[in-house]
């Protein structure tokens, strides 16, 4: 169990002043915090015990004990948390290869700390039971939506990906309580996705969201919430790193589905792979 430090860094800028105060104290003294009671942490950080409990809820944790366990897990791990490289303009190709690759790897590693296995399981189950699956994304998120569509279409599931706002709304209002609406927005603030998911929710559809970690309007609409790590805004390759993290979550979700339904999925994957292979030169 880990991810306490990554999760805290991800939402630091969005916290209320009192919660941010204790979060900054924790980030500055992680080794000490794992040994403290909630009363002592409140005393040392200058906040109330209730503020600490609110912070753990904001981080989607069950309480202070879980936060301490996750921080302890971070400290015992040899993997650095939240270390991204700034890419200098005019850098050599070797430096760019190193920096971009490291940032992509770091975004995946950090996402592993904030992605809930329980929510992945719930998402896989909801998708498996759905009559129809609508996937919504704007801009770069539309690429992720298309990847989901491509994967689920290969196993003969009724899935449509929409990048146009009017098409999203038109489809959302025709969904039912047997369907799933999957909204993708890294920021969680995309107006079109918010409006579309709101309409889908009115129709009774199950809502799955994929956003960066933390509270956001898109995530709040989700019945099932999947998170990626929050990539530092100063990083010039941030958009690329966040996209890689999202694609990784989609792969995790698809393999989870495939592993639960091997008898149905594997033959279809083999069949579609064979069909495509006929178009390739040997």
PDB file of C-alpha atoms in Angstrom:
ATOM      1  CA  UNK A   1       0.000   0.000   0.000  1.00  0.00           C
ATOM      2  CA  UNK A   2       1.500   3.314  -1.083  1.00  0.00           C
ATOM      3  CA  UNK A   3       0.647   6.520  -2.948  1.00  0.00           C
ATOM      4  CA  UNK A   4       0.152   8.895  -0.029  1.00  0.00           C
ATOM      5  CA  UNK A   5       2.871  11.313  -1.085  1.00  0.00           C
ATOM      6  CA  UNK A   6       1.958  11.216  -4.785  1.00  0.00           C
ATOM      7  CA  UNK A   7      -1.726  11.796  -4.053  1.00  0.00           C
ATOM      8  CA  UNK A   8      -0.971  14.690  -1.714  1.00  0.00           C
ATOM      9  CA  UNK A   9       1.313  16.417  -4.214  1.00  0.00           C
ATOM     10  CA  UNK A  10      -1.335  15.958  -6.909  1.00  0.00           C
ATOM     11  CA  UNK A  11      -4.017  17.918  -5.060  1.00  0.00           C
ATOM     12  CA  UNK A  12      -1.860  20.347  -3.058  1.00  0.00           C
ATOM     13  CA  UNK A  13      -2.717  23.429  -5.115  1.00  0.00           C
ATOM     14  CA  UNK A  14      -6.451  22.693  -4.907  1.00  0.00           C
ATOM     15  CA  UNK A  15      -6.688  22.279  -1.121  1.00  0.00           C
ATOM     16  CA  UNK A  16      -8.340  24.713   1.251  1.00  0.00           C
ATOM     17  CA  UNK A  17      -5.814  26.785   3.273  1.00  0.00           C
ATOM     18  CA  UNK A  18      -6.109  24.728   6.476  1.00  0.00           C
ATOM     19  CA  UNK A  19      -5.863  21.401   4.616  1.00  0.00           C
ATOM     20  CA  UNK A  20      -2.943  22.681   2.569  1.00  0.00           C
ATOM     21  CA  UNK A  21      -1.181  23.707   5.776  1.00  0.00           C
ATOM     22  CA  UNK A  22      -1.202  20.186   7.177  1.00  0.00           C
ATOM     23  CA  UNK A  23      -0.429  18.678   3.744  1.00  0.00           C
ATOM     24  CA  UNK A  24       2.693  20.846   3.455  1.00  0.00           C
ATOM     25  CA  UNK A  25       3.749  19.779   6.943  1.00  0.00           C
ATOM     26  CA  UNK A  26       3.303  16.114   6.010  1.00  0.00           C
ATOM     27  CA  UNK A  27       5.307  16.520   2.798  1.00  0.00           C
ATOM     28  CA  UNK A  28       8.110  18.219   4.724  1.00  0.00           C
ATOM     29  CA  UNK A  29       8.172  15.605   7.527  1.00  0.00           C
ATOM     30  CA  UNK A  30       6.924  12.295   6.047  1.00  0.00           C
ATOM     31  CA  UNK A  31       9.182  10.089   8.190  1.00  0.00           C
ATOM     32  CA  UNK A  32       7.975  11.759  11.392  1.00  0.00           C
ATOM     33  CA  UNK A  33       4.287  11.745  10.412  1.00  0.00           C
ATOM     34  CA  UNK A  34       4.048   7.944  10.135  1.00  0.00           C
ATOM     35  CA  UNK A  35       4.888   7.768  13.861  1.00  0.00           C
ATOM     36  CA  UNK A  36       2.426  10.459  14.992  1.00  0.00           C
ATOM     37  CA  UNK A  37      -1.121  10.230  16.271  1.00  0.00           C
ATOM     38  CA  UNK A  38      -3.733  12.453  14.668  1.00  0.00           C
ATOM     39  CA  UNK A  39      -3.707  14.556  17.836  1.00  0.00           C
ATOM     40  CA  UNK A  40       0.045  15.153  17.645  1.00  0.00           C
ATOM     41  CA  UNK A  41      -0.055  15.919  13.929  1.00  0.00           C
ATOM     42  CA  UNK A  42      -2.790  18.463  14.575  1.00  0.00           C
ATOM     43  CA  UNK A  43      -0.679  20.060  17.299  1.00  0.00           C
ATOM     44  CA  UNK A  44       2.539  20.175  15.261  1.00  0.00           C
ATOM     45  CA  UNK A  45       0.919  21.423  12.049  1.00  0.00           C
ATOM     46  CA  UNK A  46      -1.312  23.975  13.788  1.00  0.00           C
ATOM     47  CA  UNK A  47      -4.645  22.666  12.518  1.00  0.00           C
ATOM     48  CA  UNK A  48      -7.596  20.824  14.030  1.00  0.00           C
ATOM     49  CA  UNK A  49      -7.993  17.053  14.049  1.00  0.00           C
ATOM     50  CA  UNK A  50     -11.134  17.525  11.945  1.00  0.00           C
ATOM     51  CA  UNK A  51      -9.019  19.232   9.254  1.00  0.00           C
ATOM     52  CA  UNK A  52      -6.754  16.180   9.040  1.00  0.00           C
ATOM     53  CA  UNK A  53      -9.745  13.862   8.679  1.00  0.00           C
ATOM     54  CA  UNK A  54     -11.182  16.122   5.965  1.00  0.00           C
ATOM     55  CA  UNK A  55      -7.850  15.960   4.137  1.00  0.00           C
ATOM     56  CA  UNK A  56      -7.902  12.151   4.115  1.00  0.00           C
ATOM     57  CA  UNK A  57     -11.449  12.198   2.727  1.00  0.00           C
ATOM     58  CA  UNK A  58     -10.380  14.670   0.037  1.00  0.00           C
ATOM     59  CA  UNK A  59      -7.682  12.149  -0.881  1.00  0.00           C
ATOM     60  CA  UNK A  60     -10.317   9.372  -1.119  1.00  0.00           C
ATOM     61  CA  UNK A  61      -8.857   7.540   1.879  1.00  0.00           C
ATOM     62  CA  UNK A  62     -10.683   5.922   4.779  1.00  0.00           C
ATOM     63  CA  UNK A  63      -8.837   7.847   7.462  1.00  0.00           C
ATOM     64  CA  UNK A  64      -5.532   8.974   8.948  1.00  0.00           C
ATOM     65  CA  UNK A  65      -4.345   5.401   9.496  1.00  0.00           C
ATOM     66  CA  UNK A  66      -4.617   4.616   5.783  1.00  0.00           C
ATOM     67  CA  UNK A  67      -2.755   7.827   4.947  1.00  0.00           C
ATOM     68  CA  UNK A  68       0.084   6.847   7.299  1.00  0.00           C
ATOM     69  CA  UNK A  69       0.248   3.357   5.795  1.00  0.00           C
ATOM     70  CA  UNK A  70       0.441   4.781   2.286  1.00  0.00           C
ATOM     71  CA  UNK A  71       3.158   7.262   3.252  1.00  0.00           C
ATOM     72  CA  UNK A  72       5.098   4.460   4.948  1.00  0.00           C
ATOM     73  CA  UNK A  73       4.772   2.446   1.739  1.00  0.00           C
ATOM     74  CA  UNK A  74       6.167   5.367  -0.247  1.00  0.00           C
ATOM     75  CA  UNK A  75       9.111   5.722   2.120  1.00  0.00           C
ATOM     76  CA  UNK A  76       9.954   2.012   1.995  1.00  0.00           C
ATOM     77  CA  UNK A  77       9.868   1.990  -1.808  1.00  0.00           C
ATOM     78  CA  UNK A  78      13.013   2.686  -3.798  1.00  0.00           C
ATOM     79  CA  UNK A  79      10.959   4.328  -6.538  1.00  0.00           C
ATOM     80  CA  UNK A  80      11.112   8.164  -6.514  1.00  0.00           C
ATOM     81  CA  UNK A  81       7.747   9.932  -6.331  1.00  0.00           C
ATOM     82  CA  UNK A  82       6.753  12.897  -8.420  1.00  0.00           C
ATOM     83  CA  UNK A  83      10.159  13.455 -10.063  1.00  0.00           C
ATOM     84  CA  UNK A  84       9.703  15.005 -13.503  1.00  0.00           C
ATOM     85  CA  UNK A  85      12.354  16.548 -15.740  1.00  0.00           C
ATOM     86  CA  UNK A  86      11.966  19.948 -17.355  1.00  0.00           C
ATOM     87  CA  UNK A  87      12.764  19.806 -21.060  1.00  0.00           C
ATOM     88  CA  UNK A  88      15.065  22.582 -22.167  1.00  0.00           C
ATOM     89  CA  UNK A  89      14.469  24.177 -25.539  1.00  0.00           C
ATOM     90  CA  UNK A  90      17.468  23.566 -27.738  1.00  0.00           C
ATOM     91  CA  UNK A  91      18.353  20.373 -25.895  1.00  0.00           C
ATOM     92  CA  UNK A  92      20.138  17.611 -27.742  1.00  0.00           C
ATOM     93  CA  UNK A  93      18.154  14.676 -29.122  1.00  0.00           C
ATOM     94  CA  UNK A  94      19.739  12.418 -26.486  1.00  0.00           C
ATOM     95  CA  UNK A  95      18.565  14.775 -23.698  1.00  0.00           C
ATOM     96  CA  UNK A  96      15.043  14.931 -25.171  1.00  0.00           C
ATOM     97  CA  UNK A  97      14.859  11.125 -25.437  1.00  0.00           C
ATOM     98  CA  UNK A  98      15.926  10.817 -21.814  1.00  0.00           C
ATOM     99  CA  UNK A  99      13.621  13.518 -20.426  1.00  0.00           C
ATOM    100  CA  UNK A 100      10.457  12.570 -22.337  1.00  0.00           C
ATOM    101  CA  UNK A 101      10.925   8.868 -21.590  1.00  0.00           C
ATOM    102  CA  UNK A 102      11.583   9.492 -17.907  1.00  0.00           C
ATOM    103  CA  UNK A 103       8.495  11.707 -17.600  1.00  0.00           C
ATOM    104  CA  UNK A 104       6.318   9.106 -19.302  1.00  0.00           C
ATOM    105  CA  UNK A 105       7.644   6.369 -17.013  1.00  0.00           C
ATOM    106  CA  UNK A 106       7.150   8.579 -13.964  1.00  0.00           C
ATOM    107  CA  UNK A 107       3.536   9.362 -14.911  1.00  0.00           C
ATOM    108  CA  UNK A 108       2.776   5.625 -15.149  1.00  0.00           C
ATOM    109  CA  UNK A 109       4.531   4.914 -11.857  1.00  0.00           C
ATOM    110  CA  UNK A 110       2.667   7.713 -10.066  1.00  0.00           C
ATOM    111  CA  UNK A 111      -0.635   6.581 -11.580  1.00  0.00           C
ATOM    112  CA  UNK A 112      -0.113   3.136 -10.063  1.00  0.00           C
ATOM    113  CA  UNK A 113      -0.160   4.865  -6.667  1.00  0.00           C
ATOM    114  CA  UNK A 114      -3.509   6.633  -7.152  1.00  0.00           C
ATOM    115  CA  UNK A 115      -5.427   4.124  -9.297  1.00  0.00           C
ATOM    116  CA  UNK A 116      -7.871   2.103  -7.213  1.00  0.00           C
ATOM    117  CA  UNK A 117      -7.966  -1.619  -8.015  1.00  0.00           C
ATOM    118  CA  UNK A 118     -11.515  -1.714  -6.625  1.00  0.00           C
ATOM    119  CA  UNK A 119     -12.648   0.978  -9.065  1.00  0.00           C
ATOM    120  CA  UNK A 120     -10.941  -0.799 -11.968  1.00  0.00           C
ATOM    121  CA  UNK A 121     -12.818  -3.973 -11.018  1.00  0.00           C
ATOM    122  CA  UNK A 122     -16.112  -2.079 -10.816  1.00  0.00           C
ATOM    123  CA  UNK A 123     -15.487  -0.397 -14.165  1.00  0.00           C
ATOM    124  CA  UNK A 124     -14.698  -3.723 -15.826  1.00  0.00           C
ATOM    125  CA  UNK A 125     -17.903  -5.226 -14.438  1.00  0.00           C
ATOM    126  CA  UNK A 126     -20.050  -2.259 -15.495  1.00  0.00           C
ATOM    127  CA  UNK A 127     -18.642  -2.352 -19.031  1.00  0.00           C
ATOM    128  CA  UNK A 128     -19.149  -6.109 -19.221  1.00  0.00           C
ATOM    129  CA  UNK A 129     -22.837  -5.786 -18.359  1.00  0.00           C
ATOM    130  CA  UNK A 130     -23.574  -2.722 -20.531  1.00  0.00           C
ATOM    131  CA  UNK A 131     -25.939  -2.870 -23.472  1.00  0.00           C
ATOM    132  CA  UNK A 132     -24.122   0.060 -25.073  1.00  0.00           C
ATOM    133  CA  UNK A 133     -20.984   2.026 -24.174  1.00  0.00           C
ATOM    134  CA  UNK A 134     -20.536   5.690 -25.081  1.00  0.00           C
ATOM    135  CA  UNK A 135     -17.044   7.162 -24.692  1.00  0.00           C
ATOM    136  CA  UNK A 136     -16.603  10.935 -24.651  1.00  0.00           C
ATOM    137  CA  UNK A 137     -13.411  12.973 -24.988  1.00  0.00           C
ATOM    138  CA  UNK A 138     -12.425  16.360 -26.365  1.00  0.00           C
ATOM    139  CA  UNK A 139      -9.067  17.288 -27.878  1.00  0.00           C
ATOM    140  CA  UNK A 140      -6.283  14.982 -26.667  1.00  0.00           C
ATOM    141  CA  UNK A 141      -8.806  13.002 -24.611  1.00  0.00           C
ATOM    142  CA  UNK A 142     -10.597  12.082 -27.854  1.00  0.00           C
ATOM    143  CA  UNK A 143      -7.536   9.994 -28.736  1.00  0.00           C
ATOM    144  CA  UNK A 144      -8.013   8.012 -25.517  1.00  0.00           C
ATOM    145  CA  UNK A 145     -11.718   7.598 -26.269  1.00  0.00           C
ATOM    146  CA  UNK A 146     -10.886   6.241 -29.707  1.00  0.00           C
ATOM    147  CA  UNK A 147      -8.449   3.752 -28.179  1.00  0.00           C
ATOM    148  CA  UNK A 148     -11.204   2.422 -25.895  1.00  0.00           C
ATOM    149  CA  UNK A 149     -13.533   2.136 -28.891  1.00  0.00           C
ATOM    150  CA  UNK A 150     -10.925   0.237 -30.905  1.00  0.00           C
ATOM    151  CA  UNK A 151     -10.272  -2.246 -28.112  1.00  0.00           C
ATOM    152  CA  UNK A 152     -13.904  -2.953 -27.249  1.00  0.00           C
ATOM    153  CA  UNK A 153     -14.910  -3.178 -30.908  1.00  0.00           C
ATOM    154  CA  UNK A 154     -12.371  -5.970 -31.336  1.00  0.00           C
ATOM    155  CA  UNK A 155     -14.372  -8.096 -28.895  1.00  0.00           C
ATOM    156  CA  UNK A 156     -17.684  -7.224 -30.559  1.00  0.00           C
ATOM    157  CA  UNK A 157     -19.029  -4.882 -27.880  1.00  0.00           C
ATOM    158  CA  UNK A 158     -21.354  -2.041 -28.841  1.00  0.00           C
ATOM    159  CA  UNK A 159     -19.081   0.920 -28.199  1.00  0.00           C
ATOM    160  CA  UNK A 160     -19.002   4.360 -29.805  1.00  0.00           C
ATOM    161  CA  UNK A 161     -16.445   7.129 -29.281  1.00  0.00           C
ATOM    162  CA  UNK A 162     -17.518  10.755 -29.740  1.00  0.00           C
ATOM    163  CA  UNK A 163     -15.225  13.782 -30.093  1.00  0.00           C
ATOM    164  CA  UNK A 164     -17.896  16.220 -31.340  1.00  0.00           C
ATOM    165  CA  UNK A 165     -19.937  17.939 -28.629  1.00  0.00           C
ATOM    166  CA  UNK A 166     -23.257  17.826 -30.490  1.00  0.00           C
ATOM    167  CA  UNK A 167     -22.763  14.140 -31.289  1.00  0.00           C
ATOM    168  CA  UNK A 168     -21.938  13.488 -27.628  1.00  0.00           C
ATOM    169  CA  UNK A 169     -25.128  15.157 -26.427  1.00  0.00           C
ATOM    170  CA  UNK A 170     -27.262  13.498 -29.084  1.00  0.00           C
ATOM    171  CA  UNK A 171     -26.062  10.064 -28.075  1.00  0.00           C
ATOM    172  CA  UNK A 172     -26.150  10.766 -24.321  1.00  0.00           C
ATOM    173  CA  UNK A 173     -29.863  11.582 -24.292  1.00  0.00           C
ATOM    174  CA  UNK A 174     -30.660   8.215 -25.925  1.00  0.00           C
ATOM    175  CA  UNK A 175     -28.860   6.129 -23.286  1.00  0.00           C
ATOM    176  CA  UNK A 176     -30.720   4.007 -20.741  1.00  0.00           C
ATOM    177  CA  UNK A 177     -30.043   2.502 -17.342  1.00  0.00           C
ATOM    178  CA  UNK A 178     -28.563  -0.498 -19.152  1.00  0.00           C
ATOM    179  CA  UNK A 179     -25.793   1.621 -20.678  1.00  0.00           C
ATOM    180  CA  UNK A 180     -22.443   3.123 -19.673  1.00  0.00           C
ATOM    181  CA  UNK A 181     -21.186   6.630 -20.382  1.00  0.00           C
ATOM    182  CA  UNK A 182     -17.389   6.874 -20.112  1.00  0.00           C
ATOM    183  CA  UNK A 183     -16.131  10.461 -19.810  1.00  0.00           C
ATOM    184  CA  UNK A 184     -12.454  11.326 -20.227  1.00  0.00           C
ATOM    185  CA  UNK A 185     -10.971  14.659 -19.176  1.00  0.00           C
ATOM    186  CA  UNK A 186      -7.491  14.959 -17.713  1.00  0.00           C
ATOM    187  CA  UNK A 187      -8.292  18.266 -15.999  1.00  0.00           C
ATOM    188  CA  UNK A 188     -11.787  17.162 -15.001  1.00  0.00           C
ATOM    189  CA  UNK A 189     -12.950  20.642 -15.954  1.00  0.00           C
ATOM    190  CA  UNK A 190     -14.012  20.209 -19.603  1.00  0.00           C
ATOM    191  CA  UNK A 191     -17.430  21.868 -20.020  1.00  0.00           C
ATOM    192  CA  UNK A 192     -18.527  19.649 -22.904  1.00  0.00           C
ATOM    193  CA  UNK A 193     -17.806  16.464 -20.963  1.00  0.00           C
ATOM    194  CA  UNK A 194     -19.558  17.833 -17.875  1.00  0.00           C
ATOM    195  CA  UNK A 195     -22.705  18.657 -19.853  1.00  0.00           C
ATOM    196  CA  UNK A 196     -22.683  15.365 -21.740  1.00  0.00           C
ATOM    197  CA  UNK A 197     -22.227  13.228 -18.614  1.00  0.00           C
ATOM    198  CA  UNK A 198     -24.941  15.226 -16.857  1.00  0.00           C
ATOM    199  CA  UNK A 199     -27.369  14.325 -19.653  1.00  0.00           C
ATOM    200  CA  UNK A 200     -26.286  10.677 -19.600  1.00  0.00           C
ATOM    201  CA  UNK A 201     -26.801  10.569 -15.839  1.00  0.00           C
ATOM    202  CA  UNK A 202     -30.342  11.908 -16.244  1.00  0.00           C
ATOM    203  CA  UNK A 203     -31.087   8.907 -18.468  1.00  0.00           C
ATOM    204  CA  UNK A 204     -29.910   6.520 -15.755  1.00  0.00           C
ATOM    205  CA  UNK A 205     -26.665   5.451 -17.446  1.00  0.00           C
ATOM    206  CA  UNK A 206     -23.760   4.302 -15.282  1.00  0.00           C
ATOM    207  CA  UNK A 207     -21.036   6.957 -15.397  1.00  0.00           C
ATOM    208  CA  UNK A 208     -17.340   6.070 -15.512  1.00  0.00           C
ATOM    209  CA  UNK A 209     -14.822   8.934 -15.395  1.00  0.00           C
ATOM    210  CA  UNK A 210     -11.095   9.108 -16.097  1.00  0.00           C
ATOM    211  CA  UNK A 211      -9.446  12.268 -14.771  1.00  0.00           C
ATOM    212  CA  UNK A 212      -6.315  13.355 -12.947  1.00  0.00           C
ATOM    213  CA  UNK A 213      -6.368  12.564  -9.232  1.00  0.00           C
ATOM    214  CA  UNK A 214      -8.454  14.846  -7.028  1.00  0.00           C
ATOM    215  CA  UNK A 215     -11.865  16.432  -6.885  1.00  0.00           C
ATOM    216  CA  UNK A 216     -13.247  17.888 -10.120  1.00  0.00           C
ATOM    217  CA  UNK A 217     -16.664  18.458 -11.753  1.00  0.00           C
ATOM    218  CA  UNK A 218     -16.181  15.504 -14.112  1.00  0.00           C
ATOM    219  CA  UNK A 219     -15.030  13.133 -11.367  1.00  0.00           C
ATOM    220  CA  UNK A 220     -17.917  14.193  -9.135  1.00  0.00           C
ATOM    221  CA  UNK A 221     -20.341  12.983 -11.816  1.00  0.00           C
ATOM    222  CA  UNK A 222     -18.791   9.526 -11.845  1.00  0.00           C
ATOM    223  CA  UNK A 223     -20.400   6.471 -10.300  1.00  0.00           C
ATOM    224  CA  UNK A 224     -17.015   4.857 -10.893  1.00  0.00           C
ATOM    225  CA  UNK A 225     -13.906   7.047 -10.798  1.00  0.00           C
ATOM    226  CA  UNK A 226     -10.588   6.179 -12.382  1.00  0.00           C
ATOM    227  CA  UNK A 227      -7.602   8.452 -11.764  1.00  0.00           C
ATOM    228  CA  UNK A 228      -4.220   9.125 -13.290  1.00  0.00           C
ATOM    229  CA  UNK A 229      -1.416  11.027 -11.635  1.00  0.00           C
ATOM    230  CA  UNK A 230      -1.279  14.807 -11.869  1.00  0.00           C
ATOM    231  CA  UNK A 231       1.677  15.799 -14.057  1.00  0.00           C
ATOM    232  CA  UNK A 232       3.439  19.037 -13.130  1.00  0.00           C
ATOM    233  CA  UNK A 233       2.157  21.943 -15.207  1.00  0.00           C
ATOM    234  CA  UNK A 234       5.658  23.323 -15.771  1.00  0.00           C
ATOM    235  CA  UNK A 235       6.744  20.191 -17.617  1.00  0.00           C
ATOM    236  CA  UNK A 236       6.711  20.834 -21.352  1.00  0.00           C
ATOM    237  CA  UNK A 237       5.991  17.166 -22.050  1.00  0.00           C
ATOM    238  CA  UNK A 238       3.157  17.131 -19.492  1.00  0.00           C
ATOM    239  CA  UNK A 239       0.433  16.630 -22.085  1.00  0.00           C
ATOM    240  CA  UNK A 240       2.344  13.667 -23.491  1.00  0.00           C
ATOM    241  CA  UNK A 241       3.013  12.139 -20.069  1.00  0.00           C
ATOM    242  CA  UNK A 242      -0.631  12.466 -19.018  1.00  0.00           C
ATOM    243  CA  UNK A 243      -1.763  10.838 -22.271  1.00  0.00           C
ATOM    244  CA  UNK A 244       0.584   7.898 -21.709  1.00  0.00           C
ATOM    245  CA  UNK A 245      -0.814   7.461 -18.185  1.00  0.00           C
ATOM    246  CA  UNK A 246      -4.390   7.483 -19.521  1.00  0.00           C
ATOM    247  CA  UNK A 247      -3.575   4.925 -22.208  1.00  0.00           C
ATOM    248  CA  UNK A 248      -1.985   2.747 -19.546  1.00  0.00           C
ATOM    249  CA  UNK A 249      -5.197   2.832 -17.498  1.00  0.00           C
ATOM    250  CA  UNK A 250      -7.193   1.847 -20.584  1.00  0.00           C
ATOM    251  CA  UNK A 251      -4.844  -1.106 -21.148  1.00  0.00           C
ATOM    252  CA  UNK A 252      -5.243  -2.163 -17.508  1.00  0.00           C
ATOM    253  CA  UNK A 253      -9.021  -1.973 -17.799  1.00  0.00           C
ATOM    254  CA  UNK A 254      -9.110  -3.945 -21.054  1.00  0.00           C
ATOM    255  CA  UNK A 255      -6.845  -6.710 -19.773  1.00  0.00           C
ATOM    256  CA  UNK A 256      -8.972  -6.935 -16.625  1.00  0.00           C
ATOM    257  CA  UNK A 257     -12.038  -7.464 -18.821  1.00  0.00           C
ATOM    258  CA  UNK A 258     -10.233 -10.010 -20.983  1.00  0.00           C
ATOM    259  CA  UNK A 259      -8.970 -11.972 -17.983  1.00  0.00           C
ATOM    260  CA  UNK A 260     -12.486 -12.210 -16.540  1.00  0.00           C
ATOM    261  CA  UNK A 261     -14.033 -13.392 -19.818  1.00  0.00           C
ATOM    262  CA  UNK A 262     -11.299 -15.411 -21.472  1.00  0.00           C
ATOM    263  CA  UNK A 263     -13.638 -17.910 -23.109  1.00  0.00           C
ATOM    264  CA  UNK A 264     -15.492 -15.139 -24.953  1.00  0.00           C
ATOM    265  CA  UNK A 265     -12.752 -12.568 -25.468  1.00  0.00           C
ATOM    266  CA  UNK A 266      -9.713 -14.599 -26.548  1.00  0.00           C
ATOM    267  CA  UNK A 267     -11.405 -16.241 -29.580  1.00  0.00           C
ATOM    268  CA  UNK A 268     -12.604 -12.822 -30.764  1.00  0.00           C
ATOM    269  CA  UNK A 269      -9.145 -11.293 -30.336  1.00  0.00           C
ATOM    270  CA  UNK A 270      -7.668 -14.180 -32.322  1.00  0.00           C
ATOM    271  CA  UNK A 271     -10.316 -13.814 -35.013  1.00  0.00           C
ATOM    272  CA  UNK A 272      -9.817 -10.058 -35.430  1.00  0.00           C
ATOM    273  CA  UNK A 273      -6.024 -10.396 -35.358  1.00  0.00           C
ATOM    274  CA  UNK A 274      -6.214 -13.013 -38.129  1.00  0.00           C
ATOM    275  CA  UNK A 275      -8.468 -10.764 -40.221  1.00  0.00           C
ATOM    276  CA  UNK A 276      -6.014  -7.866 -39.952  1.00  0.00           C
ATOM    277  CA  UNK A 277      -2.975 -10.093 -40.575  1.00  0.00           C
ATOM    278  CA  UNK A 278      -4.306 -10.945 -44.042  1.00  0.00           C
ATOM    279  CA  UNK A 279      -3.746  -7.318 -45.068  1.00  0.00           C
ATOM    280  CA  UNK A 280      -0.056  -7.417 -44.194  1.00  0.00           C
ATOM    281  CA  UNK A 281       2.692  -8.389 -46.624  1.00  0.00           C
ATOM    282  CA  UNK A 282       4.791 -11.397 -45.669  1.00  0.00           C
TER     283      UNK A 282
END
